[in-house]
Amino acid sequence: MVRMRTRKNDMNTNKVSKTLLKRLPVYLNYIKTLPEHTESISATKIAKALDLGDVLVRKDLAKVSDGGRRKLGYVREDLIRDIEEFLDVNRTACAVIVGAGKLGQALLDYDGFEKSGLQILAGFDICPGGPRTGGGKPIFPMSRLEAYCRANDVTIGIITVPAEHAQKVCDQLVACDVEAIWNFSPVHLSVPEHVVIQSENLAVSLTALRMQMKNRG
Amino acid sequence: MVRMRTRKNDMNTNKVSKTLLKRLPVYLNYIKTLPEHTESISATKIAKALDLGDVLVRKDLAKVSDGGRRKLGYVREDLIRDIEEFLDVNRTACAVIVGAGKLGQALLDYDGFEKSGLQILAGFDICPGGPRTGGGKPIFPMSRLEAYCRANDVTIGIITVPAEHAQKVCDQLVACDVEAIWNFSPVHLSVPEHVVIQSENLAVSLTALRMQMKNRG
DNA sequence: TAGATTGTTAATCGATTAACAATC
DNA sequence: TAGATTGTTAATCGATTAACAATC
């Protein structure tokens, strides 16, 4: 009798905590960078390598995989598969970047997002400048944004314009029916409730870093 | 009798939570972008504008300022001063960037960090390429890293090299006696205990974003 | 067996929210 | 006064850690 691979009941029903979601890609990356011949890996070892508590890692892994075997740990490639499945990295979302300055171009050219399930199709800017960036992706004028998004199933808008234009650009992207905004400008953006927003505010990170230094030194 | 401006007792003794540190720069930025003529501002209004709970903002502000007046809220410029003082933005830390690719250059040219107390002096790379970037800051070969860091009081090392070189570069920066590492490469870095580390892992953010989309749609 | 590991339940810790008092 | 606000104490929520049982 063929038995379907069963998943833990709570795997999909339980809400996943945001902190777990942030750790899973880190685990995944670490496990993937282990030497090829590594057969198995334990939560304890991952915890030590990543400076985390072992119980924490054990619980995290239990939430996304039932491949854990007492005394043995996890089979490496099974664990990779389970995490990837959980994170749904194979379902690719399409994105555009608005703002083709240095940062925008850096993101446009970076090919590392594809293994996290993101394909950045094109950039948009008020003055499109050179027709293509080094990485070979096109940069279009803003006037073509909406048509492009609708024609190419763009679900994520990435904002890399200066702070003063960010909200306006955000509104334009929302009008293109993107489902999510990934914001790299240092301002809080207002979006309708159905739109997901994630802000990378480097000034915030920097301040956190500096305060930690202050508390140590 | 001249009375010194007194601060709440718990302001320096109490440990500040990490979450507070992440919100303060956001508050500060919001308050600063209010119309010039704005005299006063309340926690309630800030909360509404930034989609946060009002009690949360109220408690946060109380931790960094004692300028709150019942019924009136805070005097805008006093609050700005108190937050800036708390975050110590006027004490500037010097940094270098290792890795002068597009991302490294974007950060090197970005002038927004200075108002958060960071001065990025120079970039370093294995092949220094053109002598200067658009923003006018120098890019040196790696061989000059240590001498430069020691000569210029560099306390923060920013890493924007590909993942496979990140740990090596990190070790080099630690050997230059930097106090903190700001890591933009998507790997976990090991540092001695006395070194502060902050990683901006975009793959992690991206995954969090995609999972939120999945849970909504 | 003994030891390394997972898994589970309870305890702790930290952060947020709720309720309400104070007050200008 | 009434209303908008801060401030404080208790309750709740969520995440992590501790303790220990299970097991291959």
Coordinates of C-alpha atoms (C1' of nucleotides) in Angstrom, one line a residue:
Chain A
M1 CA 0.0 0.0 0.0
V2 CA 1.3 3.4 -1.0
R3 CA 1.3 5.7 2.0
M4 CA 1.1 9.4 1.3
R5 CA 3.7 11.4 3.1
T6 CA 1.7 12.8 6.0
R7 CA 2.3 16.1 7.6
K8 CA 1.7 17.1 11.1
N9 CA -1.8 18.3 11.6
D10 CA -0.7 21.6 13.1
M11 CA 1.5 22.4 10.2
N12 CA -1.0 24.3 8.2
T13 CA -3.7 25.0 10.7
N14 CA -1.5 26.6 13.3
K15 CA -0.6 30.2 12.7
V16 CA 3.1 30.5 12.0
S17 CA 4.8 33.1 14.1
K18 CA 6.6 35.9 12.4
T19 CA 9.8 35.1 14.2
L20 CA 9.7 31.6 12.9
L21 CA 9.3 32.8 9.4
K22 CA 12.5 34.9 9.8
R23 CA 14.5 32.0 11.1
L24 CA 13.5 29.4 8.5
P25 CA 15.3 31.0 5.6
V26 CA 18.4 31.2 7.8
Y27 CA 18.2 27.5 8.7
L28 CA 17.6 26.7 5.0
N29 CA 20.6 28.7 3.9
Y30 CA 22.8 27.2 6.5
I31 CA 21.8 23.6 5.8
K32 CA 22.3 24.2 2.1
T33 CA 25.8 25.4 2.6
L34 CA 26.8 22.3 4.5
P35 CA 29.3 20.0 2.7
E36 CA 27.7 18.0 -0.1
H37 CA 28.3 14.6 1.6
T38 CA 26.5 15.6 4.8
E39 CA 23.8 13.0 5.4
S40 CA 22.1 14.2 8.5
I41 CA 21.9 17.2 10.6
S42 CA 20.5 17.8 14.1
A43 CA 18.7 20.8 15.6
T44 CA 21.4 21.0 18.2
K45 CA 24.1 21.4 15.6
I46 CA 22.1 24.0 13.7
A47 CA 21.5 25.9 16.9
K48 CA 25.2 26.0 17.8
A49 CA 26.2 27.1 14.3
L50 CA 23.7 29.9 14.2
D51 CA 24.0 31.0 17.9
L52 CA 20.5 30.1 18.8
G53 CA 18.9 28.0 21.5
D54 CA 18.7 24.3 20.7
V55 CA 15.1 23.9 22.0
L56 CA 14.1 26.8 19.8
V57 CA 15.5 25.3 16.7
R58 CA 14.1 21.9 17.6
K59 CA 10.6 23.3 17.9
D60 CA 10.9 25.3 14.7
L61 CA 11.9 22.3 12.7
A62 CA 9.1 20.2 14.2
K63 CA 6.7 22.8 12.9
V64 CA 7.8 22.4 9.3
S65 CA 8.9 18.8 9.1
D66 CA 8.2 15.4 10.7
G67 CA 11.4 13.9 9.6
G68 CA 13.0 14.2 13.0
R69 CA 14.3 10.9 14.3
R70 CA 15.4 10.6 17.9
K71 CA 19.1 10.1 18.3
L72 CA 19.7 10.7 14.5
G73 CA 18.3 14.1 13.8
Y74 CA 17.1 15.0 10.3
V75 CA 18.1 13.7 6.9
R76 CA 19.6 16.7 5.3
E77 CA 17.9 16.6 1.9
D78 CA 14.5 15.8 3.4
L79 CA 14.8 18.7 5.7
I80 CA 15.7 21.0 2.9
R81 CA 12.8 19.8 0.9
D82 CA 10.4 20.2 3.8
I83 CA 11.5 23.8 4.6
E84 CA 11.4 24.8 0.9
E85 CA 7.9 23.3 0.7
F86 CA 6.8 25.1 3.8
L87 CA 8.2 28.4 2.5
D88 CA 6.7 27.7 -0.9
V89 CA 9.9 28.9 -2.7
N90 CA 8.9 27.2 -5.9
R91 CA 5.9 29.4 -6.5
T92 CA 7.5 32.4 -8.1
A93 CA 6.1 35.9 -7.7
C94 CA 6.7 38.6 -10.2
A95 CA 7.9 42.0 -9.2
V96 CA 8.8 45.4 -10.6
I97 CA 11.1 48.0 -9.1
V98 CA 10.2 51.6 -9.1
G99 CA 13.2 53.8 -8.8
A100 CA 16.2 53.0 -10.9
G101 CA 18.9 54.6 -8.8
K102 CA 21.9 52.8 -7.6
L103 CA 19.9 50.8 -5.0
G104 CA 17.2 50.0 -7.5
Q105 CA 19.7 48.8 -10.0
A106 CA 21.6 46.8 -7.4
L107 CA 18.4 44.9 -6.6
L108 CA 17.4 44.6 -10.2
D109 CA 20.8 42.9 -11.0
Y110 CA 20.9 40.7 -8.0
D111 CA 20.1 37.2 -9.0
G112 CA 19.8 35.8 -5.4
F113 CA 16.1 36.4 -5.0
E114 CA 15.1 33.8 -7.5
K115 CA 15.9 31.0 -5.1
S116 CA 13.5 32.7 -2.7
G117 CA 10.7 32.7 -5.1
L118 CA 10.9 36.2 -6.5
Q119 CA 11.5 37.3 -10.1
I120 CA 12.1 40.9 -10.7
L121 CA 11.0 41.6 -14.2
A122 CA 11.8 45.3 -14.8
G123 CA 12.5 48.7 -13.4
F124 CA 10.6 51.9 -13.8
D125 CA 11.8 55.5 -13.4
I126 CA 10.7 59.0 -14.3
C127 CA 13.8 59.4 -16.5
P128 CA 14.5 55.9 -17.8
G129 CA 18.1 56.9 -18.8
G130 CA 19.9 54.0 -20.5
P131 CA 17.6 51.4 -21.8
R132 CA 19.0 48.5 -19.9
T133 CA 21.1 47.9 -16.8
G134 CA 24.1 45.7 -16.5
G135 CA 22.1 42.7 -15.6
G136 CA 20.1 43.0 -18.8
K137 CA 16.7 43.9 -17.4
P138 CA 14.8 46.7 -18.9
I139 CA 14.0 50.1 -17.3
F140 CA 10.8 51.7 -18.5
P141 CA 9.3 55.2 -18.0
M142 CA 6.6 55.4 -15.3
S143 CA 3.9 55.9 -17.9
R144 CA 4.1 52.3 -18.8
L145 CA 3.9 51.0 -15.3
E146 CA 0.2 50.0 -15.1
A147 CA 0.0 48.3 -18.4
Y148 CA 3.2 46.4 -17.7
C149 CA 2.0 45.2 -14.3
R150 CA -1.3 44.0 -15.6
A151 CA 0.2 42.3 -18.6
N152 CA 2.9 40.5 -16.6
D153 CA 1.0 39.4 -13.5
V154 CA 3.1 41.6 -11.3
T155 CA 2.1 41.0 -7.7
I156 CA 4.9 42.7 -5.8
G157 CA 6.0 46.3 -6.2
I158 CA 9.4 47.3 -4.9
I159 CA 10.0 50.9 -4.0
T160 CA 13.5 52.4 -4.2
V161 CA 12.7 56.1 -4.8
P162 CA 13.6 58.9 -2.5
A163 CA 11.4 59.4 0.6
E164 CA 9.5 62.3 -0.8
H165 CA 8.1 60.3 -3.7
A166 CA 7.5 57.0 -1.9
Q167 CA 3.9 57.4 -0.9
K168 CA 2.9 58.6 -4.4
V169 CA 4.7 55.7 -6.0
C170 CA 3.1 53.4 -3.5
D171 CA -0.3 54.6 -4.4
Q172 CA 0.4 54.1 -8.1
L173 CA 1.5 50.5 -7.4
V174 CA -1.6 49.8 -5.4
A175 CA -3.6 51.2 -8.3
C176 CA -1.9 48.5 -10.4
D177 CA -3.4 45.9 -8.1
V178 CA -0.1 44.6 -6.7
E179 CA -0.7 42.4 -3.6
A180 CA 2.4 43.6 -1.8
I181 CA 4.8 46.4 -1.4
W182 CA 8.4 46.0 -0.5
N183 CA 9.5 49.4 0.6
F184 CA 13.2 50.5 0.7
S185 CA 12.5 54.2 1.3
P186 CA 12.8 55.5 4.9
V187 CA 9.1 56.4 5.4
H188 CA 6.0 54.8 6.7
L189 CA 3.6 54.1 3.8
S190 CA -0.1 53.9 4.1
V191 CA -1.8 51.1 2.1
P192 CA -5.3 49.7 1.9
E193 CA -5.8 46.8 4.3
H194 CA -5.7 44.1 1.7
V195 CA -2.1 45.1 0.6
V196 CA 0.8 43.6 2.4
I197 CA 3.7 45.9 3.2
Q198 CA 7.2 45.2 4.3
S199 CA 9.6 48.1 4.9
E200 CA 13.4 47.8 5.0
N201 CA 14.3 50.9 6.9
L202 CA 18.1 51.0 7.1
A203 CA 18.0 54.0 9.4
V204 CA 16.2 51.9 11.8
S205 CA 18.6 49.1 11.6
L206 CA 21.5 51.5 11.9
T207 CA 20.1 53.0 15.0
A208 CA 19.6 49.6 16.6
L209 CA 23.2 48.8 15.7
R210 CA 24.6 52.0 17.2
M211 CA 22.6 51.7 20.4
Q212 CA 23.9 48.1 20.9
M213 CA 27.4 49.5 20.5
K214 CA 26.7 52.2 23.0
N215 CA 25.4 49.6 25.5
R216 CA 28.4 47.5 25.1
G217 CA 31.2 50.0 24.9
Chain B
M1 CA 18.4 78.8 41.3
V2 CA 19.2 77.2 38.0
R3 CA 17.5 73.8 37.7
M4 CA 19.0 71.3 35.5
R5 CA 16.6 69.6 33.1
T6 CA 15.8 66.4 34.9
R7 CA 15.3 63.1 33.2
K8 CA 13.2 60.3 34.4
N9 CA 15.1 57.9 36.6
D10 CA 14.4 54.9 34.6
M11 CA 15.5 56.5 31.4
N12 CA 19.1 55.3 31.6
T13 CA 18.9 52.6 34.2
N14 CA 16.2 50.6 32.5
K15 CA 17.2 48.4 29.7
V16 CA 15.7 49.6 26.5
S17 CA 13.9 47.0 24.6
K18 CA 15.0 46.2 21.0
T19 CA 11.5 46.8 19.7
L20 CA 11.5 50.3 21.2
L21 CA 14.8 51.1 19.5
K22 CA 13.2 50.1 16.2
R23 CA 10.2 52.4 16.7
L24 CA 12.0 55.5 17.9
P25 CA 13.6 56.3 14.5
V26 CA 10.2 55.8 12.9
Y27 CA 8.6 58.3 15.3
L28 CA 11.5 60.7 14.9
N29 CA 11.2 60.6 11.1
Y30 CA 7.4 61.1 11.2
I31 CA 7.6 64.0 13.7
K32 CA 10.3 65.7 11.6
T33 CA 8.2 65.5 8.4
L34 CA 5.2 67.2 10.0
P35 CA 4.5 70.7 8.7
E36 CA 6.9 73.3 10.0
H37 CA 4.3 75.2 11.9
T38 CA 3.2 72.2 14.0
E39 CA 3.5 73.3 17.6
S40 CA 2.6 70.1 19.5
I41 CA 2.0 66.5 18.8
S42 CA 0.3 63.7 20.8
A43 CA 1.1 60.1 21.1
T44 CA -2.5 59.4 19.9
K45 CA -1.9 61.2 16.7
I46 CA 1.5 59.5 16.1
A47 CA -0.1 56.2 16.7
K48 CA -2.8 56.8 14.2
A49 CA -0.5 58.0 11.5
L50 CA 1.9 55.0 11.9
D51 CA -0.7 52.3 12.4
L52 CA 0.4 51.6 16.0
G53 CA -1.4 51.3 19.3
D54 CA -1.8 54.5 21.1
V55 CA -0.8 53.2 24.5
L56 CA 2.3 51.7 23.0
V57 CA 3.4 55.0 21.5
R58 CA 2.6 56.8 24.8
K59 CA 4.7 54.4 26.8
D60 CA 7.5 54.6 24.3
L61 CA 7.6 58.4 24.4
A62 CA 7.5 58.4 28.2
K63 CA 10.6 56.4 28.2
V64 CA 12.6 58.9 26.2
S65 CA 11.0 62.2 27.2
D66 CA 9.3 63.8 30.2
G67 CA 7.8 66.6 28.1
G68 CA 4.4 65.0 27.9
R69 CA 1.6 67.3 29.2
R70 CA -1.8 65.9 29.9
K71 CA -4.4 67.2 27.5
L72 CA -1.7 68.9 25.4
G73 CA 0.7 66.2 24.3
Y74 CA 4.3 67.0 23.5
V75 CA 5.9 70.2 22.2
R76 CA 7.2 69.0 18.8
E77 CA 10.6 70.4 18.9
D78 CA 11.2 69.3 22.4
L79 CA 10.2 65.8 21.5
I80 CA 12.5 65.8 18.5
R81 CA 15.4 66.9 20.7
D82 CA 14.6 64.3 23.4
I83 CA 14.5 61.4 20.9
E84 CA 17.6 62.6 19.1
E85 CA 19.4 62.9 22.4
F86 CA 18.2 59.4 23.5
L87 CA 19.4 57.9 20.2
D88 CA 22.6 59.9 20.4
V89 CA 22.4 60.8 16.8
N90 CA 24.9 63.6 17.2
R91 CA 27.7 61.3 18.1
T92 CA 28.9 60.2 14.7
A93 CA 30.5 56.8 14.1
C94 CA 32.9 56.2 11.2
A95 CA 32.4 53.3 8.9
V96 CA 34.0 51.7 5.8
I97 CA 32.3 49.5 3.3
V98 CA 33.9 46.3 2.0
G99 CA 32.6 45.3 -1.4
A100 CA 32.1 48.0 -3.9
G101 CA 29.6 46.4 -6.2
K102 CA 26.3 48.1 -6.9
L103 CA 24.9 47.7 -3.4
G104 CA 28.1 48.8 -1.8
Q105 CA 28.2 51.9 -4.1
A106 CA 24.6 52.6 -3.4
L107 CA 25.3 52.7 0.3
L108 CA 28.5 54.6 -0.2
D109 CA 26.7 57.4 -2.1
Y110 CA 23.6 57.5 0.1
D111 CA 23.8 60.6 2.2
G112 CA 20.8 59.8 4.5
F113 CA 22.8 57.9 7.1
E114 CA 24.6 61.0 8.4
K115 CA 21.5 62.2 10.1
S116 CA 21.4 58.8 11.9
G117 CA 25.0 59.3 13.1
L118 CA 26.9 57.4 10.6
Q119 CA 29.7 58.6 8.3
I120 CA 30.8 56.2 5.7
L121 CA 34.3 57.2 4.8
A122 CA 35.4 54.9 2.0
G123 CA 34.9 51.7 0.2
F124 CA 37.3 48.7 -0.2
D125 CA 37.4 46.0 -2.8
I126 CA 39.7 43.4 -4.2
C127 CA 39.8 45.2 -7.6
P128 CA 39.3 48.9 -6.8
G129 CA 38.2 49.6 -10.4
G130 CA 37.6 53.3 -10.9
P131 CA 39.2 55.5 -8.3
R132 CA 36.0 57.2 -7.1
T133 CA 32.3 56.6 -7.1
G134 CA 29.7 59.1 -8.2
G135 CA 29.3 60.4 -4.7
G136 CA 33.0 61.3 -4.5
K137 CA 34.1 58.8 -1.9
P138 CA 37.3 56.8 -2.5
I139 CA 37.5 53.1 -3.1
F140 CA 40.7 51.5 -2.0
P141 CA 42.2 48.0 -2.5
M142 CA 41.8 45.6 0.4
S143 CA 45.5 45.8 1.2
R144 CA 45.0 49.2 2.7
L145 CA 42.0 48.2 4.9
E146 CA 43.7 47.8 8.2
A147 CA 45.9 50.9 8.1
Y148 CA 43.0 53.0 7.0
C149 CA 40.7 51.8 9.7
R150 CA 43.2 52.4 12.4
A151 CA 44.2 55.8 11.0
N152 CA 40.6 57.0 10.8
D153 CA 38.9 55.6 13.9
V154 CA 36.6 53.3 12.0
T155 CA 34.3 51.6 14.4
I156 CA 31.8 50.0 12.0
G157 CA 32.5 47.7 9.1
I158 CA 29.8 47.3 6.4
I159 CA 29.9 44.1 4.4
T160 CA 28.5 44.1 0.9
V161 CA 30.5 41.3 -0.7
P162 CA 29.1 38.0 -2.1
A163 CA 28.1 35.4 0.5
E164 CA 31.1 33.2 -0.1
H165 CA 33.6 35.9 0.9
A166 CA 31.6 37.4 3.8
Q167 CA 33.0 35.5 6.7
K168 CA 36.6 36.1 5.5
V169 CA 35.9 39.8 5.1
C170 CA 34.2 39.8 8.5
D171 CA 37.3 38.3 10.1
Q172 CA 39.5 41.0 8.5
L173 CA 37.3 43.7 9.8
V174 CA 37.3 42.3 13.3
A175 CA 41.1 42.2 13.0
C176 CA 41.0 45.9 12.3
D177 CA 39.3 46.3 15.7
V178 CA 35.9 47.5 14.5
E179 CA 33.3 47.4 17.2
A180 CA 30.4 46.5 15.0
I181 CA 29.6 44.7 11.7
W182 CA 26.7 45.7 9.5
N183 CA 26.2 42.7 7.3
F184 CA 24.4 42.8 3.9
S185 CA 25.4 39.4 2.7
P186 CA 22.9 36.6 3.1
V187 CA 24.9 34.4 5.6
H188 CA 25.2 34.1 9.3
L189 CA 28.6 35.5 10.4
S190 CA 30.5 34.4 13.5
V191 CA 32.1 37.2 15.5
P192 CA 33.8 37.4 18.9
E193 CA 31.5 38.2 21.7
H194 CA 32.6 41.8 22.0
V195 CA 31.7 42.7 18.4
V196 CA 28.1 43.8 17.7
I197 CA 26.6 42.4 14.6
Q198 CA 23.5 43.4 12.6
S199 CA 22.5 41.5 9.5
E200 CA 20.2 42.7 6.8
N201 CA 19.1 39.6 5.2
L202 CA 16.9 40.5 2.3
A203 CA 16.0 36.9 1.5
V204 CA 14.6 36.7 5.0
S205 CA 12.5 39.8 4.6
L206 CA 11.3 38.6 1.2
T207 CA 10.2 35.3 2.6
A208 CA 8.3 37.0 5.4
L209 CA 6.6 39.2 2.7
R210 CA 5.7 36.2 0.5
M211 CA 4.3 34.2 3.4
Q212 CA 2.1 37.2 4.5
M213 CA 0.8 37.3 0.9
K214 CA 0.1 33.6 1.0
N215 CA -1.8 33.9 4.3
R216 CA -3.9 36.8 3.0
G217 CA -4.7 35.7 -0.6
Chain C
dT1 C1' 23.6 -0.2 27.8
dA2 C1' 24.6 4.7 27.4
dG3 C1' 24.3 8.7 24.9
dA4 C1' 22.5 11.7 21.6
dT5 C1' 18.8 13.3 20.1
dT6 C1' 13.6 14.5 19.5
dG7 C1' 9.3 15.8 21.6
dT8 C1' 6.3 17.6 25.2
dT9 C1' 4.6 20.1 29.1
dA10 C1' 5.3 23.8 32.4
dA11 C1' 7.7 28.0 33.7
dT12 C1' 9.6 32.3 32.5
dC13 C1' 10.3 36.3 30.2
dG14 C1' 9.2 40.3 27.4
dA15 C1' 6.1 43.1 25.0
dT16 C1' 1.6 44.7 24.1
dT17 C1' -3.0 45.8 25.4
dA18 C1' -6.8 47.0 28.5
dA19 C1' -8.7 49.5 32.2
dC20 C1' -8.8 53.3 34.7
dA21 C1' -7.0 57.2 37.4
dA22 C1' -5.1 61.9 37.0
dT23 C1' -5.1 66.4 35.2
dC24 C1' -4.8 70.7 32.5
Chain D
dT1 C1' -17.2 71.6 33.2
dA2 C1' -16.1 68.2 29.7
dG3 C1' -12.8 66.3 26.8
dA4 C1' -8.4 65.1 25.3
dT5 C1' -4.6 63.6 26.8
dT6 C1' -0.8 61.5 29.8
dG7 C1' 0.4 58.1 33.2
dT8 C1' 0.1 53.8 35.9
dT9 C1' -1.2 49.2 37.2
dA10 C1' -3.0 44.8 35.9
dA11 C1' -4.1 41.5 32.4
dT12 C1' -3.1 39.3 28.3
dC13 C1' -0.6 37.6 24.7
dG14 C1' 3.3 35.5 22.3
dA15 C1' 7.8 33.7 22.3
dT16 C1' 11.6 31.5 24.5
dT17 C1' 13.6 28.6 27.8
dA18 C1' 13.8 24.9 31.3
dA19 C1' 12.9 20.4 32.8
dC20 C1' 12.2 16.0 31.8
dA21 C1' 10.2 12.0 29.3
dA22 C1' 10.7 9.1 25.2
dT23 C1' 13.5 6.4 22.1
dC24 C1' 16.6 4.5 18.6

